Short mmCIF file of C-alpha atoms in Angstrom, two decimals:
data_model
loop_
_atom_site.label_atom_id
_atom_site.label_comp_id
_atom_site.label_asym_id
_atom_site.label_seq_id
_atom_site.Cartn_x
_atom_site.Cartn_y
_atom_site.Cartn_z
CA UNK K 1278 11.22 27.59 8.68
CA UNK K 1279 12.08 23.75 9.16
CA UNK K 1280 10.70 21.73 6.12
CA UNK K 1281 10.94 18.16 4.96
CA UNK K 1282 10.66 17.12 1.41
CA UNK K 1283 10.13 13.24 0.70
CA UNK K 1284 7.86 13.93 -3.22
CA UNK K 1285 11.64 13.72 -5.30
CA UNK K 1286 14.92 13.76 -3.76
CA UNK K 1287 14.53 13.42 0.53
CA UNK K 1288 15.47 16.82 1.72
CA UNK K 1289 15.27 18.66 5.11
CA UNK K 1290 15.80 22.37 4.66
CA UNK K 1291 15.96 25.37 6.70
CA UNK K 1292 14.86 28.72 5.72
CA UNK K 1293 15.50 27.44 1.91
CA UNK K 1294 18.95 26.04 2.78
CA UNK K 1295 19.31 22.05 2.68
CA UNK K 1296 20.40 20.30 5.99
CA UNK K 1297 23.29 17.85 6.04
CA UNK K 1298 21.01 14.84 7.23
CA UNK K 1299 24.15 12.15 6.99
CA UNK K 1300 24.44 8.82 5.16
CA UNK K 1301 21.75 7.23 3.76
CA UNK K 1302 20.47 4.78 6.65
CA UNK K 1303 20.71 7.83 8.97
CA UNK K 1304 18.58 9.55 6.34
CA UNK K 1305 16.25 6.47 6.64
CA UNK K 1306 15.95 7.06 10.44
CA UNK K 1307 14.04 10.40 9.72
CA UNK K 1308 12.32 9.33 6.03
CA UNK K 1309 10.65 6.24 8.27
CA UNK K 1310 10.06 8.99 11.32
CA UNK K 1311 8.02 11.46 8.93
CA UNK K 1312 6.03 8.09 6.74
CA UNK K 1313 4.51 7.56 10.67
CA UNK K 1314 2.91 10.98 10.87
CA UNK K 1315 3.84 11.84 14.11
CA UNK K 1316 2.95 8.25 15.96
CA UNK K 1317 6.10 7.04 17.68
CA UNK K 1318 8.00 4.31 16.20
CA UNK K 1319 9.67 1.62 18.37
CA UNK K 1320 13.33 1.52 18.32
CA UNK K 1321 13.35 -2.12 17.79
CA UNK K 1322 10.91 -1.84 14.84
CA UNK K 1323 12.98 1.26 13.43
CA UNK K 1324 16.28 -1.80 13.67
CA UNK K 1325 14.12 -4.23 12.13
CA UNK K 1326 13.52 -2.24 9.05
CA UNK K 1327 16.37 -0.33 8.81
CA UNK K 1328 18.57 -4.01 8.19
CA UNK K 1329 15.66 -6.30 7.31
CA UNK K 1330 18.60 -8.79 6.47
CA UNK K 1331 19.71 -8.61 9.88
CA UNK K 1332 20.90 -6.02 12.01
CA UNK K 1333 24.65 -5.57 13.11
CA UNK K 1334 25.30 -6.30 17.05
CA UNK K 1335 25.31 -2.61 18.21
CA UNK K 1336 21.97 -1.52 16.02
CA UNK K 1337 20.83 0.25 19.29
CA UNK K 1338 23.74 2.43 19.91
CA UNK K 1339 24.05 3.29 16.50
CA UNK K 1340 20.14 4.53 16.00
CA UNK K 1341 20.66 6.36 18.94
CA UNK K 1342 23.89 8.14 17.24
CA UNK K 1343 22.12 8.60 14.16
CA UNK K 1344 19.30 10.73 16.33
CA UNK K 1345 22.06 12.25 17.77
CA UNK K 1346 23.64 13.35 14.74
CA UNK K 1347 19.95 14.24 13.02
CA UNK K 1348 18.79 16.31 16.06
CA UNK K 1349 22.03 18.52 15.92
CA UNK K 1350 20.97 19.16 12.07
CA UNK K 1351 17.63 20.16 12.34
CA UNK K 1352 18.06 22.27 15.33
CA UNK K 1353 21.29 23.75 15.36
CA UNK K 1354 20.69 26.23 18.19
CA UNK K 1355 19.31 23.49 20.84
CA UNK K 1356 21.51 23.86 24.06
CA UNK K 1357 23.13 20.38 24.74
CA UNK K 1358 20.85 19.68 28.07
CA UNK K 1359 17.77 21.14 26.24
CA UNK K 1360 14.84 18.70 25.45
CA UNK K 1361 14.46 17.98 21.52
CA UNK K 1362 11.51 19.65 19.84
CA UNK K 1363 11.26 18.34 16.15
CA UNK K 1364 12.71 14.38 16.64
CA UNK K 1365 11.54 13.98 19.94
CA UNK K 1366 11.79 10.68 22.35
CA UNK K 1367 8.36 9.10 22.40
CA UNK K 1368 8.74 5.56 24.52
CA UNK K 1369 10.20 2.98 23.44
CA UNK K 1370 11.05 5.09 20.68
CA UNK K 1371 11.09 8.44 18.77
CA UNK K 1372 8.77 10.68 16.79
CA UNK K 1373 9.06 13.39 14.37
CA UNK K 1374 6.84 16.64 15.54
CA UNK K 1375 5.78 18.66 12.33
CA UNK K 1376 3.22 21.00 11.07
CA UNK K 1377 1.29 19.81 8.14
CA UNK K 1378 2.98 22.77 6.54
CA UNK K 1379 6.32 21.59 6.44
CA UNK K 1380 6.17 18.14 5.16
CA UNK K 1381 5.40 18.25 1.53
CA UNK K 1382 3.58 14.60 1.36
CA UNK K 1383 1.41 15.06 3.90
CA UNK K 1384 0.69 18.52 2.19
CA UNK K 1385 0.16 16.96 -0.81
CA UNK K 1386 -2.59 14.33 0.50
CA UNK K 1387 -4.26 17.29 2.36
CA UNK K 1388 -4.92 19.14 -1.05
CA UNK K 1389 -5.59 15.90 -2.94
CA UNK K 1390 -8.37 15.04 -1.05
CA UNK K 1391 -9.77 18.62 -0.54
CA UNK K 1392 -13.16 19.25 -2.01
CA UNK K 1393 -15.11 21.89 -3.42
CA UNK K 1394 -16.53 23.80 -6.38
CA UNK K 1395 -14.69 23.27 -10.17
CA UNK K 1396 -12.42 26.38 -9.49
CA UNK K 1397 -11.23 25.31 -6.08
CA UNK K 1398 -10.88 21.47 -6.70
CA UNK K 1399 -8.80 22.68 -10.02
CA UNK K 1400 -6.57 24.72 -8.01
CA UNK K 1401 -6.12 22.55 -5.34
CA UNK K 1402 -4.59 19.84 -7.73
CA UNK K 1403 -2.12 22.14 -9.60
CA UNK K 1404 -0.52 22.97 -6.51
CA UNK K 1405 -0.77 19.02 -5.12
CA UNK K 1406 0.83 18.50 -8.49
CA UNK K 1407 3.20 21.31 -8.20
CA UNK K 1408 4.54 19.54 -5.16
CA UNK K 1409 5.48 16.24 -6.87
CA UNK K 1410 9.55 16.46 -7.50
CA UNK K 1411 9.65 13.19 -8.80
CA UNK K 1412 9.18 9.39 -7.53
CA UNK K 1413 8.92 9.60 -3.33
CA UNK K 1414 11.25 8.01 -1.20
CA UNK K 1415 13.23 6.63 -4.31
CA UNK K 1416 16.28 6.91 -1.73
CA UNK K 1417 14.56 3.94 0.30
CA UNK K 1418 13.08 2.03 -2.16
CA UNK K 1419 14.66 -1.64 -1.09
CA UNK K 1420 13.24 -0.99 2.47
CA UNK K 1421 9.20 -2.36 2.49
CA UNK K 1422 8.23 0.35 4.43
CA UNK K 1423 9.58 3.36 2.09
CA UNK K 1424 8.10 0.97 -0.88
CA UNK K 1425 5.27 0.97 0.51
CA UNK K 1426 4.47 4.32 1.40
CA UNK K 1427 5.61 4.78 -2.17
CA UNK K 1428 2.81 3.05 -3.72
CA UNK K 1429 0.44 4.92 -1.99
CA UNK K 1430 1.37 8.19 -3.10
CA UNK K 1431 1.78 7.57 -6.25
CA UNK K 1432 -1.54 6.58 -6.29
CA UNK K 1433 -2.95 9.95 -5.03
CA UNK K 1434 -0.73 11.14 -7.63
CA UNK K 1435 -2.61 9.71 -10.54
CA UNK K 1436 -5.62 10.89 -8.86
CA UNK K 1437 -4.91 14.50 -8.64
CA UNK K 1438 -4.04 14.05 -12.44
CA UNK K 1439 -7.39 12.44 -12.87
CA UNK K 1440 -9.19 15.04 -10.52
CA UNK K 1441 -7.81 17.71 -12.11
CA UNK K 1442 -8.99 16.74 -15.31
CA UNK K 1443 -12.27 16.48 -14.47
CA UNK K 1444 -11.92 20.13 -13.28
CA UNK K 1445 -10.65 21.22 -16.09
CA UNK K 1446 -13.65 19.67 -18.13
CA UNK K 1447 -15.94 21.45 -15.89
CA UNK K 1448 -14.46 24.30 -16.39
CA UNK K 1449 -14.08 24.40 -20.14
CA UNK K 1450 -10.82 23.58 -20.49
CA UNK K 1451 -11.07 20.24 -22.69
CA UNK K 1452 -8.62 21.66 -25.35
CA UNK K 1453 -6.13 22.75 -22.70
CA UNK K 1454 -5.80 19.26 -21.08
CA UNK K 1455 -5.37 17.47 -24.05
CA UNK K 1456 -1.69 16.74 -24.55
CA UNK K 1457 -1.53 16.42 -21.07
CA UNK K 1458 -4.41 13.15 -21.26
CA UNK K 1459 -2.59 12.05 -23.89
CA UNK K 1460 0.78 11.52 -22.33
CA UNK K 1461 -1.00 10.08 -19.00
CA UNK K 1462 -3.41 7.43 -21.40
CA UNK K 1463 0.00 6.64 -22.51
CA UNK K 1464 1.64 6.48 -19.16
CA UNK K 1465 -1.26 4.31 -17.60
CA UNK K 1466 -3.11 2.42 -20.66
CA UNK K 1467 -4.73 0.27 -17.96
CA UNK K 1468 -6.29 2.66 -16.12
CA UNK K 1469 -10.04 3.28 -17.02
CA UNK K 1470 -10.16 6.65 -16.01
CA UNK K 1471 -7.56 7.95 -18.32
CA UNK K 1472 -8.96 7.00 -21.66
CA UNK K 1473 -12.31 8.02 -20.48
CA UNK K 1474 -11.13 11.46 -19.58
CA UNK K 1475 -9.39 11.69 -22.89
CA UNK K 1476 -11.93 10.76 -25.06
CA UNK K 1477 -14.54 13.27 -23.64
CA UNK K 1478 -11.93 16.07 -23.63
CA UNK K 1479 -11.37 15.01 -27.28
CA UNK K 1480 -15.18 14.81 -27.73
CA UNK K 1481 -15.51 18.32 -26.62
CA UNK K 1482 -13.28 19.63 -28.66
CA UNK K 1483 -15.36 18.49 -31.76
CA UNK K 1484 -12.79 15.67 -32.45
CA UNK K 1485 -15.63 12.83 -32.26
CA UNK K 1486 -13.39 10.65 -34.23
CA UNK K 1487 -10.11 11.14 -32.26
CA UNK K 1488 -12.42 10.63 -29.23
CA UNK K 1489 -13.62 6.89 -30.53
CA UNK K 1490 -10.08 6.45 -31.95
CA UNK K 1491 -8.58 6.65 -28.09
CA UNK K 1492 -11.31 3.95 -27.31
CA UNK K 1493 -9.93 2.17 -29.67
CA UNK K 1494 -6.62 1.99 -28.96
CA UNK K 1495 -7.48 1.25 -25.05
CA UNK K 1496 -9.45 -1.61 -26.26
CA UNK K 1497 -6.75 -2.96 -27.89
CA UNK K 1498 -3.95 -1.99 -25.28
CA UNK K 1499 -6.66 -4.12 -23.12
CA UNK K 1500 -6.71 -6.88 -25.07
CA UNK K 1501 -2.68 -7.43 -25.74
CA UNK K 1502 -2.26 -6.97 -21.80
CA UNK K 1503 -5.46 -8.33 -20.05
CA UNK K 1504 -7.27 -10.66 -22.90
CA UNK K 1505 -10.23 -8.32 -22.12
CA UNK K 1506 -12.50 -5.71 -23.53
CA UNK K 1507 -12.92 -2.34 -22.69
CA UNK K 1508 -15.30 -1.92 -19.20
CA UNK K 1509 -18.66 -1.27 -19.44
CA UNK K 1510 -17.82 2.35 -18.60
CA UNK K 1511 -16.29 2.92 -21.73
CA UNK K 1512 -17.85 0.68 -23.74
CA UNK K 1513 -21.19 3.10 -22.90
CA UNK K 1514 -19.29 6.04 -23.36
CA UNK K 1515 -17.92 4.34 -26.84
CA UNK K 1516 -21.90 4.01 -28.09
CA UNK K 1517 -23.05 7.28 -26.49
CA UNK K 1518 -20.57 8.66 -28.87
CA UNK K 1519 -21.62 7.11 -31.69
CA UNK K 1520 -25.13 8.17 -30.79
CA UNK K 1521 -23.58 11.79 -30.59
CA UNK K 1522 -25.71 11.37 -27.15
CA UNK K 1523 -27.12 15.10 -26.28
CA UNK K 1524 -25.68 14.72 -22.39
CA UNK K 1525 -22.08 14.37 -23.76
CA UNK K 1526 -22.21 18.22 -24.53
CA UNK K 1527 -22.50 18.87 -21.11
CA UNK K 1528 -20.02 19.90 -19.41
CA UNK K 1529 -18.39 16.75 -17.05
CA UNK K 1530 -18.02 15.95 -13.66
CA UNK K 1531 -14.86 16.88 -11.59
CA UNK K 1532 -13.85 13.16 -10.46
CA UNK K 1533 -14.54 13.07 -6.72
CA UNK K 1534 -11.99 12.02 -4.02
CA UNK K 1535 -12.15 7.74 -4.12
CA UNK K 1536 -13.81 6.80 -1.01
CA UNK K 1537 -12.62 3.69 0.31
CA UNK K 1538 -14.85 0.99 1.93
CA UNK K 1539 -15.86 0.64 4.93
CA UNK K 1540 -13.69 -2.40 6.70
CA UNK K 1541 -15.76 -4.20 9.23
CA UNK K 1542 -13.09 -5.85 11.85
CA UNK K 1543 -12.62 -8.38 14.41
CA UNK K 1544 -10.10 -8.41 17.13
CA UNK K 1545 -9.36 -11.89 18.69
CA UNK K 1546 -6.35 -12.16 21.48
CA UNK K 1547 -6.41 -13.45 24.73
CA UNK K 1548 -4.10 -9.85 26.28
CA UNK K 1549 -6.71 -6.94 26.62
CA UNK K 1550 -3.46 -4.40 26.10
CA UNK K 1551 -3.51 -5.96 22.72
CA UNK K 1552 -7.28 -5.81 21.88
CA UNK K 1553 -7.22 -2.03 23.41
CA UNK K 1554 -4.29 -0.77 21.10
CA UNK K 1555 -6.06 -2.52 17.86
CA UNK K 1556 -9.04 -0.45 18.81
CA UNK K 1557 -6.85 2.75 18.94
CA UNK K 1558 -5.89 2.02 15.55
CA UNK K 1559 -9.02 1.38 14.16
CA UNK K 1560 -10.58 4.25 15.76
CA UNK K 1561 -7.60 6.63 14.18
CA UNK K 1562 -8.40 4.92 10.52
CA UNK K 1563 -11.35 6.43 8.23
CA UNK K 1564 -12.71 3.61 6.97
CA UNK K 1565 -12.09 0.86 9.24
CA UNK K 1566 -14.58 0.01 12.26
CA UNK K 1567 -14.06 -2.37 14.98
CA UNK K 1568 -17.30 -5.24 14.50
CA UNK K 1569 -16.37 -6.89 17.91
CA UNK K 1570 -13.52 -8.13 20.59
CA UNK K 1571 -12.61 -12.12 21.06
CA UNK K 1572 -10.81 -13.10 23.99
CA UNK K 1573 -10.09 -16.94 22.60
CA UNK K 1574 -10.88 -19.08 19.74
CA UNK K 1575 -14.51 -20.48 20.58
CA UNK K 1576 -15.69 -16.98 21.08
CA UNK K 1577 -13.74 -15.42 17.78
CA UNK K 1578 -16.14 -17.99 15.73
CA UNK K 1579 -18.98 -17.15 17.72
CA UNK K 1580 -18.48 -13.47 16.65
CA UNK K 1581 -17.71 -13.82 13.49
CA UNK K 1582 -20.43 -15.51 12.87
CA UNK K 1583 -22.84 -13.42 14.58
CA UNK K 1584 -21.17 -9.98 13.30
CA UNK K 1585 -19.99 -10.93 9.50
CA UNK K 1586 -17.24 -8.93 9.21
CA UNK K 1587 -14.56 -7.88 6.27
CA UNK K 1588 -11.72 -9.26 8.29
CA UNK K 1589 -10.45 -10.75 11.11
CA UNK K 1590 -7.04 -9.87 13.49
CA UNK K 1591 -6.45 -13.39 15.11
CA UNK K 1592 -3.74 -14.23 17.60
CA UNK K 1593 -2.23 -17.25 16.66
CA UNK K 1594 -2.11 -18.75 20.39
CA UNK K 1595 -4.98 -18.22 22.63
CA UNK K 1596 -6.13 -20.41 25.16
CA UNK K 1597 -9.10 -22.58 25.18
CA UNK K 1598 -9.20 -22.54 21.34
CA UNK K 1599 -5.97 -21.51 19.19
CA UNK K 1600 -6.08 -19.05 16.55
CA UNK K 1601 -5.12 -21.12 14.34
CA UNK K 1602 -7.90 -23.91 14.78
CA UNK K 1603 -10.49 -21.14 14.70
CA UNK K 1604 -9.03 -19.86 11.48
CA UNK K 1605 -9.52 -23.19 9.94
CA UNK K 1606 -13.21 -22.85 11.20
CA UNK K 1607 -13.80 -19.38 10.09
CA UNK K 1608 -12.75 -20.30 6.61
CA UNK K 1609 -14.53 -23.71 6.05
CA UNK K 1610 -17.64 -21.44 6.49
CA UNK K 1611 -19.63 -20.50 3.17
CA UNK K 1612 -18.24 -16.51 2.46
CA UNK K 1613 -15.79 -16.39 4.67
CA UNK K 1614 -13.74 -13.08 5.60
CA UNK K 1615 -10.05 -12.77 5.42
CA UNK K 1616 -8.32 -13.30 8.39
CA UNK K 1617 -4.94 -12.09 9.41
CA UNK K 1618 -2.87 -14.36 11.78
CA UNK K 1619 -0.98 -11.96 14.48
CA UNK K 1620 2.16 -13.13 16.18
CA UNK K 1621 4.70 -11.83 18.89
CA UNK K 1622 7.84 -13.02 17.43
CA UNK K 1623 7.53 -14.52 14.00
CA UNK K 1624 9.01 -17.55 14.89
CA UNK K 1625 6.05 -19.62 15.92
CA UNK K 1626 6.24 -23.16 13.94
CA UNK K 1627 2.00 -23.02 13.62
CA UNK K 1628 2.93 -20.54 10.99
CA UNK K 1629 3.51 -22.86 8.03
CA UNK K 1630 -0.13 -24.29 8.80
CA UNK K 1631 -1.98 -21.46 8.95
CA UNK K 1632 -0.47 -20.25 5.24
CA UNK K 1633 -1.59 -23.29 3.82
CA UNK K 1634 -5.13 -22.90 5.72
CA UNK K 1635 -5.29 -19.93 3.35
CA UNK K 1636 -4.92 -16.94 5.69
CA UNK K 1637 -3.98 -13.82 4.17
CA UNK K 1638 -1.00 -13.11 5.95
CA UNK K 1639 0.87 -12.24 9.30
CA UNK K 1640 1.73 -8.94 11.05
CA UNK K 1641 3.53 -8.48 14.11
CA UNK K 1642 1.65 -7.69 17.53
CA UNK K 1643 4.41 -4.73 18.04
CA UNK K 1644 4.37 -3.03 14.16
CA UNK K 1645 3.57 0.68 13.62
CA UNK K 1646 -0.08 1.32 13.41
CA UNK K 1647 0.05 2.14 9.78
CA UNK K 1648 1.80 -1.24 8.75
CA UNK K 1649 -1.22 -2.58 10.38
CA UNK K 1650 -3.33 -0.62 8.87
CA UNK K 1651 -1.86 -1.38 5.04
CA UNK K 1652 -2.21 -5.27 6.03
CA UNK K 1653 -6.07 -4.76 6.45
CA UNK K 1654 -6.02 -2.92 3.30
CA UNK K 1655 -3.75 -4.97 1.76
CA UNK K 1656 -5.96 -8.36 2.88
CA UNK K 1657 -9.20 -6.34 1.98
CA UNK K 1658 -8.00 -5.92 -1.56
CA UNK K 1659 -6.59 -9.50 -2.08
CA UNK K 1660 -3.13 -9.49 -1.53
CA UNK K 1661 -1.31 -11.57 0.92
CA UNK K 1662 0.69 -9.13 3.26
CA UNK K 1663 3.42 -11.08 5.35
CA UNK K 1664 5.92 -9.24 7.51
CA UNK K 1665 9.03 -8.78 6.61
CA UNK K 1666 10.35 -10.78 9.90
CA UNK K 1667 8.05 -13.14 9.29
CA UNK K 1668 9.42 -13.93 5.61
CA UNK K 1669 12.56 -14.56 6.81
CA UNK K 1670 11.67 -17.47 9.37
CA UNK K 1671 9.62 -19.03 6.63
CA UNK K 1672 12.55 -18.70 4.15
CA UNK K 1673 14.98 -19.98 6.57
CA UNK K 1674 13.02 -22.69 7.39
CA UNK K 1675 12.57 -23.97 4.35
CA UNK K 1676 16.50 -23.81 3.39
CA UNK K 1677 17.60 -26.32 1.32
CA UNK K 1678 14.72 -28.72 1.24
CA UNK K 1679 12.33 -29.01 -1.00
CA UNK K 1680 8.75 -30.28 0.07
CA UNK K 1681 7.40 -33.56 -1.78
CA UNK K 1682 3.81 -32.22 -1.47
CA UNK K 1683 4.52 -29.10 -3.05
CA UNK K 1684 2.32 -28.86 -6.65
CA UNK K 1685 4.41 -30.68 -9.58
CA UNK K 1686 2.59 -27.63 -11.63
CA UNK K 1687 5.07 -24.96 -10.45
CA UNK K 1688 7.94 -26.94 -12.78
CA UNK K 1689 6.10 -25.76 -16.08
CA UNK K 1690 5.16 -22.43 -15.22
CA UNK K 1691 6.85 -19.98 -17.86
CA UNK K 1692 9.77 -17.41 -16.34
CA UNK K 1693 7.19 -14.35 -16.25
CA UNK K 1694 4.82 -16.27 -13.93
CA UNK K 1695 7.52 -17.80 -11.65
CA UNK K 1696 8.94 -13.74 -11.18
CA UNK K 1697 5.54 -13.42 -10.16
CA UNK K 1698 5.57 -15.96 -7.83
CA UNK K 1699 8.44 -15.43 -5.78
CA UNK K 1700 7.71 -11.90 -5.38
CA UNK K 1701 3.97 -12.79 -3.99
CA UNK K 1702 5.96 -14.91 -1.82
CA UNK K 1703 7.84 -12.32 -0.49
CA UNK K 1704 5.22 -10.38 0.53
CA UNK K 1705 4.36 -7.86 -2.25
CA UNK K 1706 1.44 -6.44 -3.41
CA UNK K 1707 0.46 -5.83 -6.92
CA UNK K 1708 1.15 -2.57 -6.93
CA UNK K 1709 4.62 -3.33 -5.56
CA UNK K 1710 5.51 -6.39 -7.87
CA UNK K 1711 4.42 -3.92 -10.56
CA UNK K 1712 6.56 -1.24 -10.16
CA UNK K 1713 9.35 -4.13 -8.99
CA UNK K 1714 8.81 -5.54 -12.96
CA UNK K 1715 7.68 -2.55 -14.57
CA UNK K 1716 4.68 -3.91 -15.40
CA UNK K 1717 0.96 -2.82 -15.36
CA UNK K 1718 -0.68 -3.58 -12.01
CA UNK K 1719 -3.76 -5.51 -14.17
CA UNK K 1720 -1.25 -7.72 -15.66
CA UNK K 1721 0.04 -8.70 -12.18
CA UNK K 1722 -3.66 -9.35 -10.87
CA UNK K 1723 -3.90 -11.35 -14.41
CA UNK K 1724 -1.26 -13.19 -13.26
CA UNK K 1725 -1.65 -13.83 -9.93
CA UNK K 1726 -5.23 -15.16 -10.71
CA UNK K 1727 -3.80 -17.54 -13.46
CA UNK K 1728 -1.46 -18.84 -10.75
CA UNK K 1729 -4.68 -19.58 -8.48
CA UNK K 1730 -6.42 -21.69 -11.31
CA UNK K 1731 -3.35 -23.36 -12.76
CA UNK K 1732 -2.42 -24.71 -9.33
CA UNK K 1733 -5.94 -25.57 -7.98
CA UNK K 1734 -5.54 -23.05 -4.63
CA UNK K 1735 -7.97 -20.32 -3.60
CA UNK K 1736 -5.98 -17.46 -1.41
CA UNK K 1737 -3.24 -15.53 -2.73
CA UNK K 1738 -1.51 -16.72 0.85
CA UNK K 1739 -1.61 -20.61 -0.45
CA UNK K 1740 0.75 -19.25 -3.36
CA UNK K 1741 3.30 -18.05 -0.75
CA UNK K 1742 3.52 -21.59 0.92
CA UNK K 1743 3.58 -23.02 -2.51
CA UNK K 1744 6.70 -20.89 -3.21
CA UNK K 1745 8.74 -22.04 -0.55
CA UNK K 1746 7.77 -25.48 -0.26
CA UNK K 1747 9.20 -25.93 -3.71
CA UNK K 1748 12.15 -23.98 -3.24
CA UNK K 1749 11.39 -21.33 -5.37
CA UNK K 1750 12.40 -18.65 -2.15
CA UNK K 1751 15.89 -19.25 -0.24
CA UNK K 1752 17.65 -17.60 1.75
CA UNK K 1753 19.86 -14.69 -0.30
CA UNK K 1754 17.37 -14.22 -2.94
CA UNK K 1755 16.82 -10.56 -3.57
CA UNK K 1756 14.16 -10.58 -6.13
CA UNK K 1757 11.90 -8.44 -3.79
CA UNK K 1758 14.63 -5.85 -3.04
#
């Protein structure tokens, strides 16, 4: 049996036996092949993010050998005329074709978000957990994409952790799971959950004042990192124990699979191919639901204004009214939503205006469906999500000048802030510039925030445009790699 293993080292293996798969950007062909699921990726998007510096002049003919080279690997015994069943060609580019089965990350979010009784949900999580090999896609980790995709399972990760846990405390297994709360309080001393799971397994096991001790030390750890006091979660859970409340000898709640909100969306472009493929995608999503279609400006602020939605997906030219102009409208209202500027190209000289409108960010028309998906999420959550093509115009552009208007402010800022900066500006999330710093994901938010207030701006995107006006961001930096 054919499987692929991207939880720890990347591995394709046959029957138990590892494939040769090649160098490592031929690797990368089939790592970014299996992150898209089974959805097609473009050839030219597969060259974009495969040299996101710039891509040598034969890039196509030397995808198409890597394919080559990859197909002959994981099916040995394909005749040389015979059509390709596992990386297949899927116009204008190429597809992986897998069973759930034999791809260990998409495996692993299957069981992660299974439900159930105690006993099932505590099963399910030992053997997500069993799957994790280490850090995912640590092979790709420069490339946004891999990084990306990264994040995200690291973060189901730490939920099967926290899910089984809550199992486990169901179950009646506080003393068991312990040590193992005690190393992941340790591991994430930011994240609420963890002490609060600790402290009631501690709790249970008659060890009230170990229990309040580990509130303790995560108000502290809260403190030194965030300025801030514990949540009101714990800070309940802190006087129900010193109550020696009657419902904390109950047994506790498995923690249920995080559901995320529901997105509300507006499409606005002038092409109807364009508004029809955004509607695939949002269709495909959980969570996200199409509010309403714009064909031009005047109408996107008539429907935004009629519908309310979470976010908008605005072309940046459009007839009648531009996108950019009706940005500027949409977010001059009182509670606006975010708004996401779509281009064709990247290249278009409107996009230096919209950033400092305070738009929170850029995709390309032709990325995969699931980088558009993380921008919504990303934009949803806060964080300015610009693509990678799109960061390189701005950088160029701003080569070697630096812009009199920019804010005087950013000449003060101490070293820790300005590595925060210039990594917002190159398109990272929190999570990312976290784990690009090793650094809690609170403290970046912290931050990030303190960068808003100190320079008088309001959207995380107005940072970005602050970075390169002042020449923070030039071309060769590789603070984001």
């Amino acid at each position: 049996m054919l499987t692929f293993n991207a939880l720890g080292p990347f591995q394709a293996t046959h029957d138990g036996l590892p494939l040769d798969l090649g160098g490592q950007r031929q690797m990368a062909v089939l790592a970014r092949l299996l992150v898209a699921r089974g959805r097609a990726v473009p050839v030219n998007m597969l060259i974009d993010e495969l040299w996101p510096g710039g891509p040598p002049a034969q890039a196509l003919s030397t995808i198409q050998g890597y394919v080559s080279r990859l197909r002959r690997a994981l099916e040995p015994g394909r005749a040389p005329r015979e059509e390709a069943g596992v990386l297949v060609s899927a116009p204008p580019g190429y597809a992986l074709r897998a069973e759930a089965g034999q791809v260990d990350s998409w495996r692993f979010e299957t069981l992660v978000k299974q439900e159930g009784e105690a006993e099932q949900v505590w099963t399910a999580m030992e053997a997500a957990l069993d799957l994790w090999r280490g850090p995912a896609l640590a092979e790709f980790a420069d490339l946004m994409w891999a990084s990306t995709e990264a994040s995200r399972l690291e973060e189901l990760r730490l939920v099967a952790v926290e899910r089984r846990a809550g199992a486990g405390l169901l179950l009646g297994r506080a003393a068991e799971l312990v040590p193992d709360l005690e190393a992941y309080a340790s591991a994430c001393p930011l994240r609420e959950e963890a002490w609060r799971l600790l402290a009631q397994a501690l709790y249970r096991t008659g060890r009230q004042g170990d229990a309040l001790g580990a509130l303790r030390r995560a108000r502290e750890v809260w403190r030194d990192e965030l300025g801030l006091d514990l949540s009101g979660t714990l800070q309940r859970l802190e006087a129900d124990m010193l109550a020696q409340a009657p419902h904390l000898d109950e047994r506790a709640q498995p923690v249920p699979v995080p559901v995320q909100a529901r997105l509300r969306v507006v499409v606005a472009d002038d092409q109807a191919l364009v508004r029809a493929g955004m509607r695939v995608v949002l269709d495909s999503e959980p969570g996200l639901e199409l509010a309403g279609e714009a064909r031009d400006g005047e109408e996107a602020i008539a429907v935004v204004r009629d519908t309310r939605p979470d976010l908008v997906l605005m072309d940046i030219q459009m007839p009648r009214l531009d996108g950019l102009t009706a940005a500027r409208r949409i977010l001059a209202d009182a509670d606006p939503p975010k708004v996401i500027m779509m281009t064709t190209f990247g290249t278009d000289d409107n996009l230096y205006a919209a950033l400092r409108a305070g738009v929170s960010g850029f995709v390309l028309k032709t990325s995969a469906p699931e980088q558009l998906i993380a921008a919504m999420r990303a934009a949803a959550a806060g964080d300015a999500l610009i693509d990678p093509a799109v960061t390189t115009r701005l950088i160029s552009a701003f080569a070697g000048r630096t812009d009199p208007g920019a804010p005087p402010e950013l000449a003060g800022l101490p070293d820790a802030q300005i590595d925060v900066l210039k990594l917002v500006a190159r398109g990272l999330t929190n999570r990312q510039i976290a784990q690009t710093l090793v650094v809690q994901e609170r403290s970046v938010a912290a931050t990030v925030a303190s960068l808003l207030d100190h320079l008088g701006l309001f959207e995380r995107a107005q940072l970005v445009m602050a970075a390169y006006e002042s020449g923070l961001i030039r071309p060769g930096d590789r603070e984001a790699r």
